[in-house]
Amino acid sequence: MTSKLPDSGPSIFAVMTAAAIEHKAINLAQGFPNFDPDPRLRHLIAQAMEDGYNQYAPMPGWLPLREAVADKIGRCYGRVPDPASEVTITAGATQGLYAAIQAMVHPGDEVILLEPAYDSYLPSILLAGGVPVPVPLSLPEFRVDWDRVRKSVTPRTRLLITNNPHNPGGSVFTADDLRKLRDIVLENRLLLLSDEVYEHLIFDDRPHLSVLADPDLFARSMVTFSFGKTFHATGWKTGYIVAPASLTSEFRKVHQFNLFSVHTPSQVGLARYMEDQRVWDELGAFYQAKRDFFLGALAGSAFRALPCQGTYFALLDYSALSDENDRTFCLRFAEECGVALIPISPFYREAPPGMRIVRVCFAKTEEVLRQAAERMVSASYPDGP
Ligand code: PMP
Ligand code: GLN
């Protein structure tokens, strides 16, 4: 059979996690916390099963959870979306992104994506018959070159995909970025898919500038979020997408056949938990301390950290250590030095030549971060610094 995705193999996250397991390396590759969600939240989800919430949830999601999400958005971004017509619960952000792209992109439509890009965007565009138009972020800051984005718009451009805070770049939009984004979307009547899964993982007193705060931009946008990031529970694969009613109704046409509805007890437990928890208020400081601890511990190594303004990822330049390409370096490093990292080139269709940058996930306990940093320092200077 002819493959619909001939260039897709196992994701780099699966490859590097498998390498970590094989070599008993510390896994700083795939993005997930090595600590558990709040015991109270776990209890509430288990309790929901005991309470009999074990059959299909409504297609758009458990209404009290959609209400809790709308309330949270109101508190964070000053605009309360309508839980009935503008909020849909998804099976993680990945499924929301996929269904949104299927709903918005017709065969032959051009879709601008900013590279490096999260790995699910490209195959989702291709399966919709869309034409991906990659625009590189500037190096080494991983910022959007809006002039370049503007020049990439054609009469066939349907959708622009942004990710703020950015995985893997660690960069965060400024007010100027948001203004330029707004101008391009509104002037060209584009649709915007704004991936904001790291909304709360943002550092050094920066605000998260959500598309949801701008009514004109929101009118043309679908915005994805992930409970996995906010509640340290990536394995639950739960999230939500927020969009104006007209786009939400198109989204739900795809969602109901792509999934129908999300795991019911998780939704009931999350809704009960969110009644009186605002844990996201502390997330930025929580992860900022981890970033500072880990990058501080790496200061004596040959890895050079790039600025990290948000997400739980940091980028490290390893050019002082090796001239291998990033994939070879990561596989060898996991095997020989006992730390699994992520190469950046798989986030590009065609990576810039000679890029010697890897990504680390610092969503780990201090003990694990200390151990990993020790291995990375001694790998830098095998005969002692
Ligand atoms: N978008 C980005 C930028 C991500 O980094 C991730 C997961 N790491 C996702 C989407 C997917 O989120 P989920 O696990 O909720 O599907
Ligand atoms: N989003 C996670 C990351 O960037 C991985 C998700 C996955 O493994 N598919 O590491």
mmCIF file of C-alpha atoms and ligand atoms in Angstrom:
data_model
loop_
_atom_site.group_PDB
_atom_site.id
_atom_site.type_symbol
_atom_site.label_atom_id
_atom_site.label_comp_id
_atom_site.label_asym_id
_atom_site.label_seq_id
_atom_site.Cartn_x
_atom_site.Cartn_y
_atom_site.Cartn_z
ATOM 1 C CA MET A 1 0.000 0.000 0.000
ATOM 2 C CA THR A 2 1.252 3.497 -0.740
ATOM 3 C CA SER A 3 1.924 5.258 2.542
ATOM 4 C CA LYS A 4 0.038 8.466 3.245
ATOM 5 C CA LEU A 5 2.970 9.565 5.421
ATOM 6 C CA PRO A 6 6.014 8.117 3.660
ATOM 7 C CA ASP A 7 8.479 10.248 5.625
ATOM 8 C CA SER A 8 7.086 9.504 9.095
ATOM 9 C CA GLY A 9 8.874 7.024 11.329
ATOM 10 C CA PRO A 10 8.758 6.626 15.118
ATOM 11 C CA SER A 11 8.848 10.076 16.733
ATOM 12 C CA ILE A 12 12.173 11.334 18.036
ATOM 13 C CA PHE A 13 10.630 11.338 21.529
ATOM 14 C CA ALA A 14 9.903 7.598 21.273
ATOM 15 C CA VAL A 15 13.347 6.913 19.778
ATOM 16 C CA MET A 16 15.226 8.747 22.519
ATOM 17 C CA THR A 17 13.083 7.339 25.325
ATOM 18 C CA ALA A 18 13.792 3.838 23.972
ATOM 19 C CA ALA A 19 17.527 4.690 23.893
ATOM 20 C CA ALA A 20 17.290 5.923 27.509
ATOM 21 C CA ILE A 21 15.677 2.657 28.592
ATOM 22 C CA GLU A 22 18.128 0.515 26.613
ATOM 23 C CA HIS A 23 21.191 2.261 28.056
ATOM 24 C CA LYS A 24 19.720 2.956 31.499
ATOM 25 C CA ALA A 25 20.342 6.633 30.828
ATOM 26 C CA ILE A 26 18.643 9.503 32.660
ATOM 27 C CA ASN A 27 15.809 10.552 30.376
ATOM 28 C CA LEU A 28 15.946 14.308 29.818
ATOM 29 C CA ALA A 29 14.692 13.698 26.284
ATOM 30 C CA GLN A 30 10.922 13.269 26.030
ATOM 31 C CA GLY A 31 9.038 16.089 27.754
ATOM 32 C CA PHE A 32 7.377 14.774 30.899
ATOM 33 C CA PRO A 33 7.758 15.389 34.644
ATOM 34 C CA ASN A 34 9.312 12.581 36.702
ATOM 35 C CA PHE A 35 7.037 13.512 39.612
ATOM 36 C CA ASP A 36 3.353 12.838 40.138
ATOM 37 C CA PRO A 37 0.308 15.088 39.954
ATOM 38 C CA ASP A 38 -1.221 16.364 43.217
ATOM 39 C CA PRO A 39 -2.521 13.340 45.258
ATOM 40 C CA ARG A 40 -5.836 15.166 45.722
ATOM 41 C CA LEU A 41 -6.352 15.358 41.964
ATOM 42 C CA ARG A 42 -5.472 11.670 41.592
ATOM 43 C CA HIS A 43 -7.930 10.846 44.346
ATOM 44 C CA LEU A 44 -10.715 12.912 42.730
ATOM 45 C CA ILE A 45 -10.302 11.053 39.425
ATOM 46 C CA ALA A 46 -10.320 7.661 41.151
ATOM 47 C CA GLN A 47 -13.343 8.829 43.154
ATOM 48 C CA ALA A 48 -15.157 9.764 39.929
ATOM 49 C CA MET A 49 -14.835 6.136 38.783
ATOM 50 C CA GLU A 50 -16.186 4.944 42.142
ATOM 51 C CA ASP A 51 -19.049 7.422 41.786
ATOM 52 C CA GLY A 52 -20.078 5.777 38.528
ATOM 53 C CA TYR A 53 -18.766 8.236 35.940
ATOM 54 C CA ASN A 54 -17.639 5.482 33.618
ATOM 55 C CA GLN A 55 -19.663 5.882 30.421
ATOM 56 C CA TYR A 56 -19.381 8.305 27.510
ATOM 57 C CA ALA A 57 -19.101 11.972 28.369
ATOM 58 C CA PRO A 58 -20.959 14.478 26.165
ATOM 59 C CA MET A 59 -19.165 14.962 22.840
ATOM 60 C CA PRO A 60 -17.872 18.525 23.570
ATOM 61 C CA GLY A 61 -16.782 17.544 27.079
ATOM 62 C CA TRP A 62 -18.157 17.353 30.634
ATOM 63 C CA LEU A 63 -19.967 20.679 31.077
ATOM 64 C CA PRO A 64 -18.625 21.472 34.585
ATOM 65 C CA LEU A 65 -15.104 21.048 33.212
ATOM 66 C CA ARG A 66 -15.821 23.358 30.291
ATOM 67 C CA GLU A 67 -17.190 25.859 32.811
ATOM 68 C CA ALA A 68 -14.087 25.526 34.966
ATOM 69 C CA VAL A 69 -11.914 26.111 31.888
ATOM 70 C CA ALA A 70 -13.941 29.199 30.912
ATOM 71 C CA ASP A 71 -13.595 30.549 34.448
ATOM 72 C CA LYS A 72 -9.822 29.936 34.411
ATOM 73 C CA ILE A 73 -9.454 31.707 31.066
ATOM 74 C CA GLY A 74 -11.451 34.656 32.395
ATOM 75 C CA ARG A 75 -9.118 34.944 35.389
ATOM 76 C CA CYS A 76 -5.958 34.585 33.305
ATOM 77 C CA TYR A 77 -6.790 36.515 30.132
ATOM 78 C CA GLY A 78 -9.747 38.733 30.996
ATOM 79 C CA ARG A 79 -12.237 37.183 28.594
ATOM 80 C CA VAL A 80 -14.650 34.385 29.530
ATOM 81 C CA PRO A 81 -15.391 32.122 26.575
ATOM 82 C CA ASP A 82 -18.831 30.524 26.327
ATOM 83 C CA PRO A 83 -18.456 26.979 27.717
ATOM 84 C CA ALA A 84 -21.358 25.777 25.556
ATOM 85 C CA SER A 85 -20.175 26.995 22.185
ATOM 86 C CA GLU A 86 -16.494 27.971 22.474
ATOM 87 C CA VAL A 87 -14.751 25.330 24.640
ATOM 88 C CA THR A 88 -14.213 21.673 23.719
ATOM 89 C CA ILE A 89 -12.368 19.096 25.833
ATOM 90 C CA THR A 90 -9.783 17.137 23.815
ATOM 91 C CA ALA A 91 -7.620 14.049 24.269
ATOM 92 C CA GLY A 92 -4.515 16.135 24.886
ATOM 93 C CA ALA A 93 -3.476 19.079 22.781
ATOM 94 C CA THR A 94 -2.286 16.696 20.053
ATOM 95 C CA GLN A 95 -5.792 15.519 19.238
ATOM 96 C CA GLY A 96 -7.082 19.091 19.398
ATOM 97 C CA LEU A 97 -4.403 20.211 16.951
ATOM 98 C CA TYR A 98 -5.108 17.306 14.630
ATOM 99 C CA ALA A 99 -8.874 17.785 14.545
ATOM 100 C CA ALA A 100 -8.489 21.572 14.203
ATOM 101 C CA ILE A 101 -6.235 21.150 11.183
ATOM 102 C CA GLN A 102 -8.613 18.631 9.582
ATOM 103 C CA ALA A 103 -11.505 21.038 10.171
ATOM 104 C CA MET A 104 -9.790 24.117 8.761
ATOM 105 C CA VAL A 105 -7.518 22.913 5.956
ATOM 106 C CA HIS A 106 -8.840 21.881 2.545
ATOM 107 C CA PRO A 107 -6.709 20.015 -0.005
ATOM 108 C CA GLY A 108 -4.294 22.449 -1.648
ATOM 109 C CA ASP A 109 -4.543 25.062 1.121
ATOM 110 C CA GLU A 110 -1.190 26.436 2.231
ATOM 111 C CA VAL A 111 -0.366 26.292 5.931
ATOM 112 C CA ILE A 112 2.481 28.378 7.355
ATOM 113 C CA LEU A 113 4.322 26.739 10.223
ATOM 114 C CA LEU A 114 7.309 28.110 12.074
ATOM 115 C CA GLU A 115 10.293 25.784 12.295
ATOM 116 C CA PRO A 116 11.521 24.199 14.467
ATOM 117 C CA ALA A 117 7.933 22.985 14.880
ATOM 118 C CA TYR A 118 6.294 20.486 17.228
ATOM 119 C CA ASP A 119 6.287 17.137 15.463
ATOM 120 C CA SER A 120 2.545 16.621 15.086
ATOM 121 C CA TYR A 121 1.853 19.722 12.965
ATOM 122 C CA LEU A 122 3.386 18.555 9.712
ATOM 123 C CA PRO A 123 1.724 15.099 9.423
ATOM 124 C CA SER A 124 -1.617 16.617 10.454
ATOM 125 C CA ILE A 125 -1.332 19.152 7.609
ATOM 126 C CA LEU A 126 -0.320 16.471 5.121
ATOM 127 C CA LEU A 127 -3.235 14.194 6.078
ATOM 128 C CA ALA A 128 -5.612 17.106 5.438
ATOM 129 C CA GLY A 129 -4.095 17.487 1.945
ATOM 130 C CA GLY A 130 -2.624 20.844 2.924
ATOM 131 C CA VAL A 131 0.637 22.257 1.614
ATOM 132 C CA PRO A 132 3.084 22.999 4.446
ATOM 133 C CA VAL A 133 5.014 26.252 4.098
ATOM 134 C CA PRO A 134 7.804 26.188 6.701
ATOM 135 C CA VAL A 135 9.259 29.509 7.836
ATOM 136 C CA PRO A 136 12.399 29.247 9.987
ATOM 137 C CA LEU A 137 12.677 31.019 13.322
ATOM 138 C CA SER A 138 15.724 33.276 13.616
ATOM 139 C CA LEU A 139 18.815 31.714 15.204
ATOM 140 C CA PRO A 140 20.048 31.573 17.874
ATOM 141 C CA GLU A 141 17.122 33.411 19.531
ATOM 142 C CA PHE A 142 14.353 31.233 18.038
ATOM 143 C CA ARG A 143 12.200 34.298 17.398
ATOM 144 C CA VAL A 144 9.669 34.816 14.624
ATOM 145 C CA ASP A 145 10.822 36.828 11.606
ATOM 146 C CA TRP A 146 7.432 38.412 10.887
ATOM 147 C CA ASP A 147 8.602 39.985 7.603
ATOM 148 C CA ARG A 148 9.440 36.529 6.397
ATOM 149 C CA VAL A 149 6.060 35.236 7.535
ATOM 150 C CA ARG A 150 4.342 38.083 5.706
ATOM 151 C CA LYS A 151 6.290 37.338 2.517
ATOM 152 C CA SER A 152 5.248 33.681 2.714
ATOM 153 C CA VAL A 153 1.535 34.515 2.587
ATOM 154 C CA THR A 154 -0.073 33.843 -0.811
ATOM 155 C CA PRO A 155 -3.710 33.859 -1.964
ATOM 156 C CA ARG A 156 -3.743 30.118 -1.113
ATOM 157 C CA THR A 157 -2.643 30.575 2.503
ATOM 158 C CA ARG A 158 -5.393 29.373 4.803
ATOM 159 C CA LEU A 159 -3.800 28.848 8.193
ATOM 160 C CA LEU A 160 -0.857 29.996 10.309
ATOM 161 C CA ILE A 161 0.301 27.825 13.223
ATOM 162 C CA THR A 162 2.110 29.439 16.146
ATOM 163 C CA ASN A 163 3.450 28.000 19.402
ATOM 164 C CA ASN A 164 3.967 30.348 22.343
ATOM 165 C CA PRO A 165 5.870 29.664 24.651
ATOM 166 C CA HIS A 166 7.870 27.751 22.093
ATOM 167 C CA ASN A 167 8.920 24.099 22.155
ATOM 168 C CA PRO A 168 11.825 23.547 21.586
ATOM 169 C CA GLY A 169 13.090 27.155 21.262
ATOM 170 C CA GLY A 170 12.144 28.304 24.786
ATOM 171 C CA SER A 171 11.235 31.744 23.386
ATOM 172 C CA VAL A 172 8.130 33.716 24.363
ATOM 173 C CA PHE A 173 6.116 36.283 22.374
ATOM 174 C CA THR A 174 6.474 39.961 23.264
ATOM 175 C CA ALA A 175 3.688 42.524 22.832
ATOM 176 C CA ASP A 176 5.366 43.504 19.556
ATOM 177 C CA ASP A 177 5.220 39.870 18.328
ATOM 178 C CA LEU A 178 1.535 39.744 19.115
ATOM 179 C CA ARG A 179 0.866 43.031 17.270
ATOM 180 C CA LYS A 180 2.665 41.786 14.172
ATOM 181 C CA LEU A 181 0.890 38.438 14.329
ATOM 182 C CA ARG A 182 -2.444 40.224 14.624
ATOM 183 C CA ASP A 183 -1.721 42.475 11.626
ATOM 184 C CA ILE A 184 -0.733 39.566 9.400
ATOM 185 C CA VAL A 185 -3.737 37.425 10.364
ATOM 186 C CA LEU A 186 -6.304 40.213 10.073
ATOM 187 C CA GLU A 187 -4.932 41.870 6.915
ATOM 188 C CA ASN A 188 -4.772 38.574 5.051
ATOM 189 C CA ARG A 189 -7.912 37.068 6.588
ATOM 190 C CA LEU A 190 -5.950 33.992 7.683
ATOM 191 C CA LEU A 191 -7.001 31.477 10.304
ATOM 192 C CA LEU A 192 -4.690 31.041 13.290
ATOM 193 C CA LEU A 193 -3.997 27.866 15.255
ATOM 194 C CA SER A 194 -2.282 29.022 18.430
ATOM 195 C CA ASP A 195 -0.620 26.262 20.457
ATOM 196 C CA GLU A 196 -0.357 27.609 24.005
ATOM 197 C CA VAL A 197 0.193 24.389 25.955
ATOM 198 C CA TYR A 198 3.043 25.990 27.942
ATOM 199 C CA GLU A 199 0.964 29.072 28.871
ATOM 200 C CA HIS A 200 1.936 28.871 32.569
ATOM 201 C CA LEU A 201 5.555 27.746 32.146
ATOM 202 C CA ILE A 202 6.920 31.219 31.658
ATOM 203 C CA PHE A 203 9.769 32.891 33.518
ATOM 204 C CA ASP A 204 11.371 36.079 34.813
ATOM 205 C CA ASP A 205 8.032 37.882 35.312
ATOM 206 C CA ARG A 206 7.037 37.729 31.657
ATOM 207 C CA PRO A 207 3.273 37.656 31.079
ATOM 208 C CA HIS A 208 1.803 35.018 28.781
ATOM 209 C CA LEU A 209 0.238 37.003 25.946
ATOM 210 C CA SER A 210 -2.587 34.735 24.867
ATOM 211 C CA VAL A 211 -4.418 35.156 21.602
ATOM 212 C CA LEU A 212 -7.563 34.796 23.763
ATOM 213 C CA ALA A 213 -7.054 38.295 25.184
ATOM 214 C CA ASP A 214 -7.486 39.966 21.779
ATOM 215 C CA PRO A 215 -11.121 39.798 20.549
ATOM 216 C CA ASP A 216 -10.291 40.523 16.879
ATOM 217 C CA LEU A 217 -7.530 37.945 16.728
ATOM 218 C CA PHE A 218 -9.564 35.398 18.689
ATOM 219 C CA ALA A 219 -12.359 35.765 16.121
ATOM 220 C CA ARG A 220 -10.072 34.008 13.588
ATOM 221 C CA SER A 221 -8.315 31.590 15.994
ATOM 222 C CA MET A 222 -8.379 28.172 17.554
ATOM 223 C CA VAL A 223 -6.249 27.951 20.714
ATOM 224 C CA THR A 224 -5.022 24.633 22.181
ATOM 225 C CA PHE A 225 -4.109 23.830 25.782
ATOM 226 C CA SER A 226 -3.023 20.749 27.727
ATOM 227 C CA PHE A 227 -3.972 19.665 31.256
ATOM 228 C CA GLY A 228 -0.936 17.379 30.972
ATOM 229 C CA LYS A 229 1.474 20.314 31.251
ATOM 230 C CA THR A 230 -0.486 22.290 33.827
ATOM 231 C CA PHE A 231 -1.147 19.410 36.239
ATOM 232 C CA HIS A 232 2.048 17.305 35.738
ATOM 233 C CA ALA A 233 0.016 14.547 34.070
ATOM 234 C CA THR A 234 1.150 14.130 30.469
ATOM 235 C CA GLY A 235 -0.018 10.498 30.447
ATOM 236 C CA TRP A 236 -3.644 11.414 30.956
ATOM 237 C CA LYS A 237 -3.749 13.009 27.484
ATOM 238 C CA THR A 238 -6.375 15.596 28.341
ATOM 239 C CA GLY A 239 -6.636 19.179 27.152
ATOM 240 C CA TYR A 240 -8.988 21.650 25.530
ATOM 241 C CA ILE A 241 -9.419 23.875 22.535
ATOM 242 C CA VAL A 242 -11.025 27.293 22.589
ATOM 243 C CA ALA A 243 -12.421 28.953 19.465
ATOM 244 C CA PRO A 244 -15.303 31.199 18.437
ATOM 245 C CA ALA A 245 -18.616 29.383 17.985
ATOM 246 C CA SER A 246 -18.415 29.248 14.170
ATOM 247 C CA LEU A 247 -14.986 27.558 14.245
ATOM 248 C CA THR A 248 -15.899 25.383 17.236
ATOM 249 C CA SER A 249 -18.881 23.951 15.380
ATOM 250 C CA GLU A 250 -16.625 22.977 12.453
ATOM 251 C CA PHE A 251 -14.071 21.571 14.905
ATOM 252 C CA ARG A 252 -16.726 19.443 16.607
ATOM 253 C CA LYS A 253 -17.824 17.945 13.279
ATOM 254 C CA VAL A 254 -14.353 16.404 12.996
ATOM 255 C CA HIS A 255 -13.882 15.763 16.717
ATOM 256 C CA GLN A 256 -17.033 13.657 17.002
ATOM 257 C CA PHE A 257 -15.735 11.175 14.439
ATOM 258 C CA ASN A 258 -12.074 11.447 15.311
ATOM 259 C CA LEU A 259 -12.747 10.741 19.007
ATOM 260 C CA PHE A 260 -16.313 11.539 20.074
ATOM 261 C CA SER A 261 -15.486 12.179 23.737
ATOM 262 C CA VAL A 262 -12.684 12.189 26.297
ATOM 263 C CA HIS A 263 -12.152 9.814 29.279
ATOM 264 C CA THR A 264 -15.071 10.642 31.580
ATOM 265 C CA PRO A 265 -13.605 10.151 35.099
ATOM 266 C CA SER A 266 -10.635 12.370 34.262
ATOM 267 C CA GLN A 267 -12.997 15.144 33.210
ATOM 268 C CA VAL A 268 -15.157 14.822 36.331
ATOM 269 C CA GLY A 269 -12.090 14.736 38.622
ATOM 270 C CA LEU A 270 -10.450 17.709 36.893
ATOM 271 C CA ALA A 271 -13.675 19.735 37.133
ATOM 272 C CA ARG A 272 -13.968 19.040 40.863
ATOM 273 C CA TYR A 273 -10.281 19.852 41.409
ATOM 274 C CA MET A 274 -10.454 23.133 39.509
ATOM 275 C CA GLU A 275 -13.319 24.359 41.721
ATOM 276 C CA ASP A 276 -10.844 25.522 44.361
ATOM 277 C CA GLN A 277 -7.331 25.037 42.944
ATOM 278 C CA ARG A 278 -5.306 27.679 41.165
ATOM 279 C CA VAL A 279 -2.095 25.660 41.002
ATOM 280 C CA TRP A 280 -1.148 27.274 37.718
ATOM 281 C CA ASP A 281 -0.382 30.542 39.528
ATOM 282 C CA GLU A 282 2.748 28.942 40.989
ATOM 283 C CA LEU A 283 3.902 26.954 37.971
ATOM 284 C CA GLY A 284 6.148 29.632 36.479
ATOM 285 C CA ALA A 285 8.143 30.056 39.709
ATOM 286 C CA PHE A 286 8.228 26.258 40.200
ATOM 287 C CA TYR A 287 9.796 25.591 36.803
ATOM 288 C CA GLN A 288 11.956 28.717 36.852
ATOM 289 C CA ALA A 289 13.673 27.334 39.977
ATOM 290 C CA LYS A 290 14.295 24.051 38.126
ATOM 291 C CA ARG A 291 15.691 25.879 35.094
ATOM 292 C CA ASP A 292 18.038 27.912 37.274
ATOM 293 C CA PHE A 293 19.142 24.915 39.309
ATOM 294 C CA PHE A 294 19.893 22.760 36.274
ATOM 295 C CA LEU A 295 21.555 25.398 34.114
ATOM 296 C CA GLY A 296 23.546 26.510 37.167
ATOM 297 C CA ALA A 297 24.746 22.933 37.678
ATOM 298 C CA LEU A 298 25.741 22.730 33.998
ATOM 299 C CA ALA A 299 27.718 25.961 34.143
ATOM 300 C CA GLY A 300 30.959 24.040 34.575
ATOM 301 C CA SER A 301 30.342 21.853 31.508
ATOM 302 C CA ALA A 302 31.168 22.320 27.834
ATOM 303 C CA PHE A 303 27.459 22.713 27.024
ATOM 304 C CA ARG A 304 26.446 26.331 26.441
ATOM 305 C CA ALA A 305 22.865 27.102 27.441
ATOM 306 C CA LEU A 306 20.744 29.286 25.148
ATOM 307 C CA PRO A 307 18.242 31.714 26.706
ATOM 308 C CA CYS A 308 15.139 29.956 28.053
ATOM 309 C CA GLN A 309 12.138 32.201 28.695
ATOM 310 C CA GLY A 310 9.449 29.521 28.923
ATOM 311 C CA THR A 311 8.459 25.796 28.625
ATOM 312 C CA TYR A 312 10.206 23.044 30.568
ATOM 313 C CA PHE A 313 12.876 22.688 27.918
ATOM 314 C CA ALA A 314 16.280 24.313 27.540
ATOM 315 C CA LEU A 315 18.513 24.290 24.480
ATOM 316 C CA LEU A 316 22.209 23.507 24.793
ATOM 317 C CA ASP A 317 24.907 24.199 22.220
ATOM 318 C CA TYR A 318 27.345 21.265 22.260
ATOM 319 C CA SER A 319 29.744 22.513 19.562
ATOM 320 C CA ALA A 320 32.611 22.754 22.087
ATOM 321 C CA LEU A 321 32.153 19.043 22.764
ATOM 322 C CA SER A 322 31.586 17.403 19.397
ATOM 323 C CA ASP A 323 31.140 18.067 15.707
ATOM 324 C CA GLU A 324 28.799 15.101 15.227
ATOM 325 C CA ASN A 325 25.329 15.806 13.866
ATOM 326 C CA ASP A 326 22.719 16.150 16.594
ATOM 327 C CA ARG A 327 21.050 12.752 16.186
ATOM 328 C CA THR A 328 24.357 10.857 16.250
ATOM 329 C CA PHE A 329 25.506 12.927 19.210
ATOM 330 C CA CYS A 330 22.305 12.249 21.197
ATOM 331 C CA LEU A 331 22.373 8.498 20.560
ATOM 332 C CA ARG A 332 26.051 8.275 21.511
ATOM 333 C CA PHE A 333 25.600 10.507 24.539
ATOM 334 C CA ALA A 334 22.768 8.325 25.889
ATOM 335 C CA GLU A 335 24.877 5.202 25.448
ATOM 336 C CA GLU A 336 28.263 6.471 26.618
ATOM 337 C CA CYS A 337 27.413 9.253 29.049
ATOM 338 C CA GLY A 338 24.088 8.055 30.446
ATOM 339 C CA VAL A 339 21.897 11.079 29.670
ATOM 340 C CA ALA A 340 19.252 11.058 26.916
ATOM 341 C CA LEU A 341 18.771 14.381 25.082
ATOM 342 C CA ILE A 342 16.694 15.399 22.055
ATOM 343 C CA PRO A 343 18.212 16.471 18.728
ATOM 344 C CA ILE A 344 16.634 19.561 17.173
ATOM 345 C CA SER A 345 16.878 18.583 13.508
ATOM 346 C CA PRO A 346 13.697 16.384 13.599
ATOM 347 C CA PHE A 347 11.716 19.564 14.347
ATOM 348 C CA TYR A 348 12.601 20.770 10.836
ATOM 349 C CA ARG A 349 11.775 19.452 7.399
ATOM 350 C CA GLU A 350 15.318 20.512 6.507
ATOM 351 C CA ALA A 351 17.408 21.579 9.469
ATOM 352 C CA PRO A 352 19.953 24.390 9.036
ATOM 353 C CA PRO A 353 23.286 22.701 8.249
ATOM 354 C CA GLY A 354 25.857 22.507 11.012
ATOM 355 C CA MET A 355 23.399 23.122 13.854
ATOM 356 C CA ARG A 356 24.890 21.708 17.049
ATOM 357 C CA ILE A 357 22.031 22.166 19.489
ATOM 358 C CA VAL A 358 20.156 19.666 21.685
ATOM 359 C CA ARG A 359 17.100 20.006 23.920
ATOM 360 C CA VAL A 360 16.865 18.952 27.582
ATOM 361 C CA CYS A 361 13.721 18.650 29.680
ATOM 362 C CA PHE A 362 14.191 19.999 33.210
ATOM 363 C CA ALA A 363 10.788 18.850 34.556
ATOM 364 C CA LYS A 364 12.629 16.541 36.952
ATOM 365 C CA THR A 365 13.350 16.355 40.661
ATOM 366 C CA GLU A 366 16.477 18.168 41.882
ATOM 367 C CA GLU A 367 18.143 14.850 42.598
ATOM 368 C CA VAL A 368 17.749 13.672 39.002
ATOM 369 C CA LEU A 369 18.802 17.042 37.614
ATOM 370 C CA ARG A 370 21.903 17.027 39.831
ATOM 371 C CA GLN A 371 22.829 13.505 38.722
ATOM 372 C CA ALA A 372 22.320 14.341 35.043
ATOM 373 C CA ALA A 373 24.356 17.544 35.343
ATOM 374 C CA GLU A 374 27.204 15.629 37.010
ATOM 375 C CA ARG A 375 27.274 13.183 34.112
ATOM 376 C CA MET A 376 27.178 16.017 31.584
ATOM 377 C CA VAL A 377 30.018 17.882 33.311
ATOM 378 C CA SER A 378 32.226 14.795 33.512
ATOM 379 C CA ALA A 379 31.455 13.893 29.884
ATOM 380 C CA SER A 380 32.701 17.378 28.974
ATOM 381 C CA TYR A 381 36.029 16.842 30.717
ATOM 382 C CA PRO A 382 36.626 13.075 30.890
ATOM 383 C CA ASP A 383 40.108 13.617 32.405
ATOM 384 C CA GLY A 384 38.838 16.135 34.940
ATOM 385 C CA PRO A 385 38.211 19.868 34.403
HETATM 386 N N1 PMP B 1 2.182 21.144 21.513
HETATM 387 C C1 PMP B 1 3.423 21.254 22.006
HETATM 388 C C2 PMP B 1 4.250 22.425 21.624
HETATM 389 C C3 PMP B 1 3.925 20.268 22.863
HETATM 390 O O1 PMP B 1 5.163 20.378 23.331
HETATM 391 C C4 PMP B 1 3.097 19.174 23.211
HETATM 392 C C5 PMP B 1 3.562 18.063 24.118
HETATM 393 N N2 PMP B 1 4.798 18.106 24.572
HETATM 394 C C6 PMP B 1 1.824 19.110 22.666
HETATM 395 C C7 PMP B 1 1.394 20.102 21.817
HETATM 396 C C8 PMP B 1 0.929 17.958 22.943
HETATM 397 O O2 PMP B 1 0.324 17.996 24.170
HETATM 398 P P1 PMP B 1 -0.501 16.745 24.723
HETATM 399 O O3 PMP B 1 0.485 15.846 25.394
HETATM 400 O O4 PMP B 1 -1.486 17.356 25.651
HETATM 401 O O5 PMP B 1 -1.131 16.092 23.548
HETATM 402 N N1 GLN B 2 5.603 16.910 23.572
HETATM 403 C C1 GLN B 2 6.599 16.109 24.190
HETATM 404 C C2 GLN B 2 7.973 16.699 23.892
HETATM 405 O O1 GLN B 2 8.099 17.681 23.204
HETATM 406 C C3 GLN B 2 6.571 14.694 23.727
HETATM 407 C C4 GLN B 2 5.266 14.197 23.285
HETATM 408 C C5 GLN B 2 5.421 12.852 22.620
HETATM 409 O O2 GLN B 2 6.215 12.045 23.048
HETATM 410 N N2 GLN B 2 4.690 12.655 21.591
HETATM 411 O O3 GLN B 2 8.916 16.135 24.350
#
